[in-house]
Short mmCIF file of C-alpha atoms in Angstrom, two decimals:
data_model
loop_
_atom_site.label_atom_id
_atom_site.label_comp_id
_atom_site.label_asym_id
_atom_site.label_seq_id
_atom_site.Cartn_x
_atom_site.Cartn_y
_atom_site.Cartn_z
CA UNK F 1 15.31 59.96 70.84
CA UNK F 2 12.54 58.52 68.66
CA UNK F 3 11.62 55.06 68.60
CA UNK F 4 11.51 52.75 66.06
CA UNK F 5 8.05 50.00 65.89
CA UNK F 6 8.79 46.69 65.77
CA UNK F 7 6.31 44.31 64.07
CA UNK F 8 4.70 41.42 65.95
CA UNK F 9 5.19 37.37 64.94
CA UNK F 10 1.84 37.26 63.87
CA UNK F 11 2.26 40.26 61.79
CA UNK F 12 5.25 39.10 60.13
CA UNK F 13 3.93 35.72 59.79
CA UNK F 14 0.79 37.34 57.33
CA UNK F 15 3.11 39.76 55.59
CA UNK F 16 5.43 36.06 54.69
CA UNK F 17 2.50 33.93 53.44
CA UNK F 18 1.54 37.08 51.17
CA UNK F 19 4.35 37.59 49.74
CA UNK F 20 4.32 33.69 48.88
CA UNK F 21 1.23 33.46 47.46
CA UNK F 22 2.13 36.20 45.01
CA UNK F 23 5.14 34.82 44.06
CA UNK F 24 3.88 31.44 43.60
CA UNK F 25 0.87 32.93 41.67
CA UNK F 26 3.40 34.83 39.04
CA UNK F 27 5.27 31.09 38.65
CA UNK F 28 2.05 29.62 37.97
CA UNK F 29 1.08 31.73 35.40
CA UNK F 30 4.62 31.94 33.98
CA UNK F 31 4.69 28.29 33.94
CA UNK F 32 1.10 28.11 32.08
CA UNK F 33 2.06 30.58 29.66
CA UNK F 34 5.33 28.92 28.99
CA UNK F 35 4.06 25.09 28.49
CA UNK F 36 1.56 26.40 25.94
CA UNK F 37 2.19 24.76 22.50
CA UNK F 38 0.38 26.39 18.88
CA UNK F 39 -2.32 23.92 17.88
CA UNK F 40 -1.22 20.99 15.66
CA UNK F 41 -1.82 21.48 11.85
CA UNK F 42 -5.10 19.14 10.34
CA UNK F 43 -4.33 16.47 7.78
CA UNK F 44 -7.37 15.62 5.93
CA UNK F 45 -8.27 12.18 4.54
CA UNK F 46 -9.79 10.52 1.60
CA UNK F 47 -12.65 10.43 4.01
CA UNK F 48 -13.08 14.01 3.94
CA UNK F 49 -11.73 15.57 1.27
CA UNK F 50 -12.07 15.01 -3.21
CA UNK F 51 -8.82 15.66 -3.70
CA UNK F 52 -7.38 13.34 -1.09
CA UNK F 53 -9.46 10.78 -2.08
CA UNK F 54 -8.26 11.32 -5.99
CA UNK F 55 -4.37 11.09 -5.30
CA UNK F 56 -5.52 7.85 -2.18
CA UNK F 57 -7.36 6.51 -5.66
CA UNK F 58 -4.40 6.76 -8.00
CA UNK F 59 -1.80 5.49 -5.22
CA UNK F 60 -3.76 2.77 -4.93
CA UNK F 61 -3.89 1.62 -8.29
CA UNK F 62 -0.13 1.84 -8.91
CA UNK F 63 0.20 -0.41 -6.15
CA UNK F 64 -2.07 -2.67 -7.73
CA UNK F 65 -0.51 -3.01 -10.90
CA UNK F 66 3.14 -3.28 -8.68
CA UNK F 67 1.50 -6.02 -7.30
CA UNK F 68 0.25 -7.66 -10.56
CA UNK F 69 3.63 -7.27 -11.84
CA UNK F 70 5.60 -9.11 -9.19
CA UNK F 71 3.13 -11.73 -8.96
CA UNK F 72 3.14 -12.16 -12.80
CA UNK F 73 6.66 -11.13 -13.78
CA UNK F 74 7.78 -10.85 -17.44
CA UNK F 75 10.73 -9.33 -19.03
CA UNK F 76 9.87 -6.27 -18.49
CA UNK F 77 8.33 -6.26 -15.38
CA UNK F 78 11.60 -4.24 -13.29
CA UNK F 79 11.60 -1.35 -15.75
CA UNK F 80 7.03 -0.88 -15.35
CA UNK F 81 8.03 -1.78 -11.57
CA UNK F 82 10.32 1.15 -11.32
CA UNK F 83 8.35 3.75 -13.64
CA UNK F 84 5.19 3.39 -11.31
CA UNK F 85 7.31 3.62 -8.11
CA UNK F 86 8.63 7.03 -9.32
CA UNK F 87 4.85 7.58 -10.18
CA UNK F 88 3.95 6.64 -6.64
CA UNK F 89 6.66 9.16 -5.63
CA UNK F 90 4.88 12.05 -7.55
CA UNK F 91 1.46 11.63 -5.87
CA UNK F 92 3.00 11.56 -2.52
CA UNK F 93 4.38 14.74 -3.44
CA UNK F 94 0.78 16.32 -4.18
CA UNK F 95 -0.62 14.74 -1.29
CA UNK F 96 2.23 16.36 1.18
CA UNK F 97 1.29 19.80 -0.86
CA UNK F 98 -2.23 19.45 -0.54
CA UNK F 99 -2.66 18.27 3.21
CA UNK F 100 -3.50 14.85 2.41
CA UNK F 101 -2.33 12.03 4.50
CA UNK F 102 1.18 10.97 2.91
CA UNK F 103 0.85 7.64 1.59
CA UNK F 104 -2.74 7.15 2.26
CA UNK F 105 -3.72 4.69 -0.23
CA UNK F 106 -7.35 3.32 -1.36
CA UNK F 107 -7.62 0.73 -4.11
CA UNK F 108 -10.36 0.80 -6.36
CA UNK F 109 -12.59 3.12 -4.26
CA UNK F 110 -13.78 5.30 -7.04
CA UNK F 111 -16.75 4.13 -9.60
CA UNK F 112 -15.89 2.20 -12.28
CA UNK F 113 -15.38 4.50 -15.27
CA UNK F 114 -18.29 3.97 -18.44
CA UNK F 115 -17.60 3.01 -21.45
CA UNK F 116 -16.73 5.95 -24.01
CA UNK F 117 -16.15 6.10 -27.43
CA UNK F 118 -12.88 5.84 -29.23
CA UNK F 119 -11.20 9.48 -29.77
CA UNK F 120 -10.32 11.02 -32.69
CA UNK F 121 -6.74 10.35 -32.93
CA UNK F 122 -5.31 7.54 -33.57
CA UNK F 123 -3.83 4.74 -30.46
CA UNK F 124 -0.48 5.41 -30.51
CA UNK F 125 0.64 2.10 -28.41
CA UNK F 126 3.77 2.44 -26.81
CA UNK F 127 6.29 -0.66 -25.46
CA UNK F 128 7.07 -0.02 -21.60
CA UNK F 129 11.07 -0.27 -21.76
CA UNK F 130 13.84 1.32 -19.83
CA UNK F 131 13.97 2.74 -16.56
CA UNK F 132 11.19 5.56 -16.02
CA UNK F 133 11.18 9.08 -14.99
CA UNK F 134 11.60 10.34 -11.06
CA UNK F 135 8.63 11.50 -9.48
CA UNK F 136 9.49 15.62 -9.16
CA UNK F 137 6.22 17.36 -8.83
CA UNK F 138 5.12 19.94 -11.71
CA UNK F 139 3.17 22.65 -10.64
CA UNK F 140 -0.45 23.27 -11.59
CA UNK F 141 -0.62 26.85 -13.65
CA UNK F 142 -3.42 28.68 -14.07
CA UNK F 143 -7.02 27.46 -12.81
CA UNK F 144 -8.76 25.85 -15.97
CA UNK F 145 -12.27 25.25 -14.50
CA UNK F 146 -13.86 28.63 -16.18
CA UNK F 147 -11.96 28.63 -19.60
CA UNK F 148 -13.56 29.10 -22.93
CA UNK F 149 -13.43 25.53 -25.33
CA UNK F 150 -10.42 25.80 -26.75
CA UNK F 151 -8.26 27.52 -24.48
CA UNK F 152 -4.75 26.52 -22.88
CA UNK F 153 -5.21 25.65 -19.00
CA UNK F 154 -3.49 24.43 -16.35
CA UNK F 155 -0.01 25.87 -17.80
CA UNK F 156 3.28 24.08 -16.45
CA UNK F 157 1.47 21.07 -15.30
CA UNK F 158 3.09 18.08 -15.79
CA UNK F 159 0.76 14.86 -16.73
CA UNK F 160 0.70 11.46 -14.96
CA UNK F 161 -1.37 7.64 -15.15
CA UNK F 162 -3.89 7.28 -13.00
CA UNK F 163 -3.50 3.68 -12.93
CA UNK F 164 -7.25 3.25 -13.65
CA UNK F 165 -7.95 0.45 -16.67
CA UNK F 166 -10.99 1.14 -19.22
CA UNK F 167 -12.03 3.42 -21.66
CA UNK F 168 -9.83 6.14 -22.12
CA UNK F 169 -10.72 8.80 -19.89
CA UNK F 170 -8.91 11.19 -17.41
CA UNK F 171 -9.63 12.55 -13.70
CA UNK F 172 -9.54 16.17 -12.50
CA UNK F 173 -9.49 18.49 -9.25
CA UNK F 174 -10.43 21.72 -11.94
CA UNK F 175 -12.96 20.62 -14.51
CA UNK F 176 -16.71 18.89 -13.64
CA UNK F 177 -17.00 15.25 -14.85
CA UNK F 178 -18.42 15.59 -19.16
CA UNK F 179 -15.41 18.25 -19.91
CA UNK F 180 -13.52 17.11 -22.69
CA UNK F 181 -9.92 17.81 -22.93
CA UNK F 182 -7.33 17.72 -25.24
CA UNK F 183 -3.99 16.53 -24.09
CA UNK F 184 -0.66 17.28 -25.94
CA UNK F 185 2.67 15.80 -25.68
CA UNK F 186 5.24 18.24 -26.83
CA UNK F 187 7.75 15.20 -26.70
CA UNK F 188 6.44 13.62 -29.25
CA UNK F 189 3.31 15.50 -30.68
CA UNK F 190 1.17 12.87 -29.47
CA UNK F 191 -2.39 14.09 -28.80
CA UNK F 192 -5.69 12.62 -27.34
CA UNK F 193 -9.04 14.28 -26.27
CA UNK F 194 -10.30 12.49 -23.25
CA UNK F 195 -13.59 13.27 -21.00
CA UNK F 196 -13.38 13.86 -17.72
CA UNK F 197 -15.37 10.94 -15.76
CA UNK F 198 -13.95 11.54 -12.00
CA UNK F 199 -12.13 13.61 -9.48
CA UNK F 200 -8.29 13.45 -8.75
CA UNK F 201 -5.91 15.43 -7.22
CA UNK F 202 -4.36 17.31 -10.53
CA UNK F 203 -5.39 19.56 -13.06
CA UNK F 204 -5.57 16.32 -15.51
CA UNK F 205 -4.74 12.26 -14.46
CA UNK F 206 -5.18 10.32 -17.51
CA UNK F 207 -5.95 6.65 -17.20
CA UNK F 208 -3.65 3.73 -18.13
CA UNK F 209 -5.71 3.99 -21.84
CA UNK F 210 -5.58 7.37 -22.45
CA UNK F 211 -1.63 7.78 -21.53
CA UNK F 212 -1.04 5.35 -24.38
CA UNK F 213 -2.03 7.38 -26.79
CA UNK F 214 0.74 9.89 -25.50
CA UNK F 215 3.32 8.56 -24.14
CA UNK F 216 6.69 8.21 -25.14
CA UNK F 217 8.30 4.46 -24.74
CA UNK F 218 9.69 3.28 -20.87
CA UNK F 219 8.14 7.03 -19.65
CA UNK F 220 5.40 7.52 -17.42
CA UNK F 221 5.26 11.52 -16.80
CA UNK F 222 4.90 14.11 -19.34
CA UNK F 223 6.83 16.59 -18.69
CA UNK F 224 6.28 19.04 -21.85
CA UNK F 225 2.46 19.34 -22.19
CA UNK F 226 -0.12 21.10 -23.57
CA UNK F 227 -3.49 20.87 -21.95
CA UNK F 228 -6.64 22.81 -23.65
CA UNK F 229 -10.53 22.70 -22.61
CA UNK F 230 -12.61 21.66 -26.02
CA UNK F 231 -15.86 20.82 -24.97
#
């Protein structure tokens, strides 16, 4: 008849607190692995980035002229109210699709624009009336920065204000400042050739001057456009 060993306390004791430290080292780990979280996604600033600090610009400068509009009301002041706030809406789109801090805003931080002379065509002045346009985002075609002088770029884009007074001139995120561009309004055949003096967050941003010459009555987005490098 064979006999069976029987362990000791002690020996059972050290096989227990074993077993628990391997157990409670699998939990730890499992734990670890469990609570880790995929690092947050970066949202740059006009700090740190042209293009944020082109759309911050023009934000800015909408919200100026808001301002200057309910401080100064006129007749018309509710319909230009309402045309820029869609305009406002349309930059906050490009920010959100272009990393920037949503709503980031930053009046008057870009040079003042110089002087330039008149363009070719003709001011076509147009009365602000009716309720504007929403703010849905075109998207930018084709990169422009490389094309030969009178060559279509930027196909699809829509065309906005800036907000920016002076001169007329326009803003880009595709062409260095001294390109000259031709905008088109298929609308209403309205042209103007504009240089580009600063950086923004769209393939063209034409200031409060240069929109003018384009624009179609109570609208402040061109929907329809034609935008060709000329110089």
């Amino acid at each position: 008849m064979s006999r069976r060993r029987s362990l000791g306390p002690k020996k059972k004791l050290a096989l227990l607190l074993s077993a628990a430290t391997v157990a409670g080292g699998g939990a730890f780990v499992m734990a670890t692995t469990s609570n880790a979280s995929p690092p947050a996604a970066t949202t740059k600033s006009a700090a740190n980035s042209t293009v944020c600090q082109g759309l911050a610009t023009a934000l800015g400068n909408n919200e100026r002229f808001i301002a200057g509009q309910r401080a100064n009301p006129d007749a018309q002041s509710e319909a230009r109210i309402a045309n820029r706030e869609a305009v406002i809406a349309q930059i906050k789109v490009q920010q959100e699709a272009s990393g920037c801090t949503v709503g980031e805003s930053a009046q008057g931080s870009q040079p003042a624009q110089p002087e330039q002379p008149a363009p070719s065509q003709p001011a076509a002045g147009g009365q602000e009336g009716q309720a504007g346009q929403d703010g849905q985002a075109g998207q930018d075609g084709q990169a422009g920065g490389g094309a030969a002088a009178g060559e279509p770029v930027c196909n699809g884009s829509t065309v906005t204000l800036s907000g920016e007074a002076g001169a007329p001139a326009a803003s880009s995120n595709q062409f260095p400042a001294g390109t000259r561009l031709k905008v088109t309004n298929l609308d209403n055949n309205k042209s103007t050739t504009v240089e580009v003096t600063s950086v923004s967050g769209s393939c063209v941003l034409l200031n409060d001057a240069a929109f003018e010459q384009v624009r179609e009555p109570g609208k402040f987005l061109i929907r329809r456009a034609v935008i060709e490098k000329v110089g």
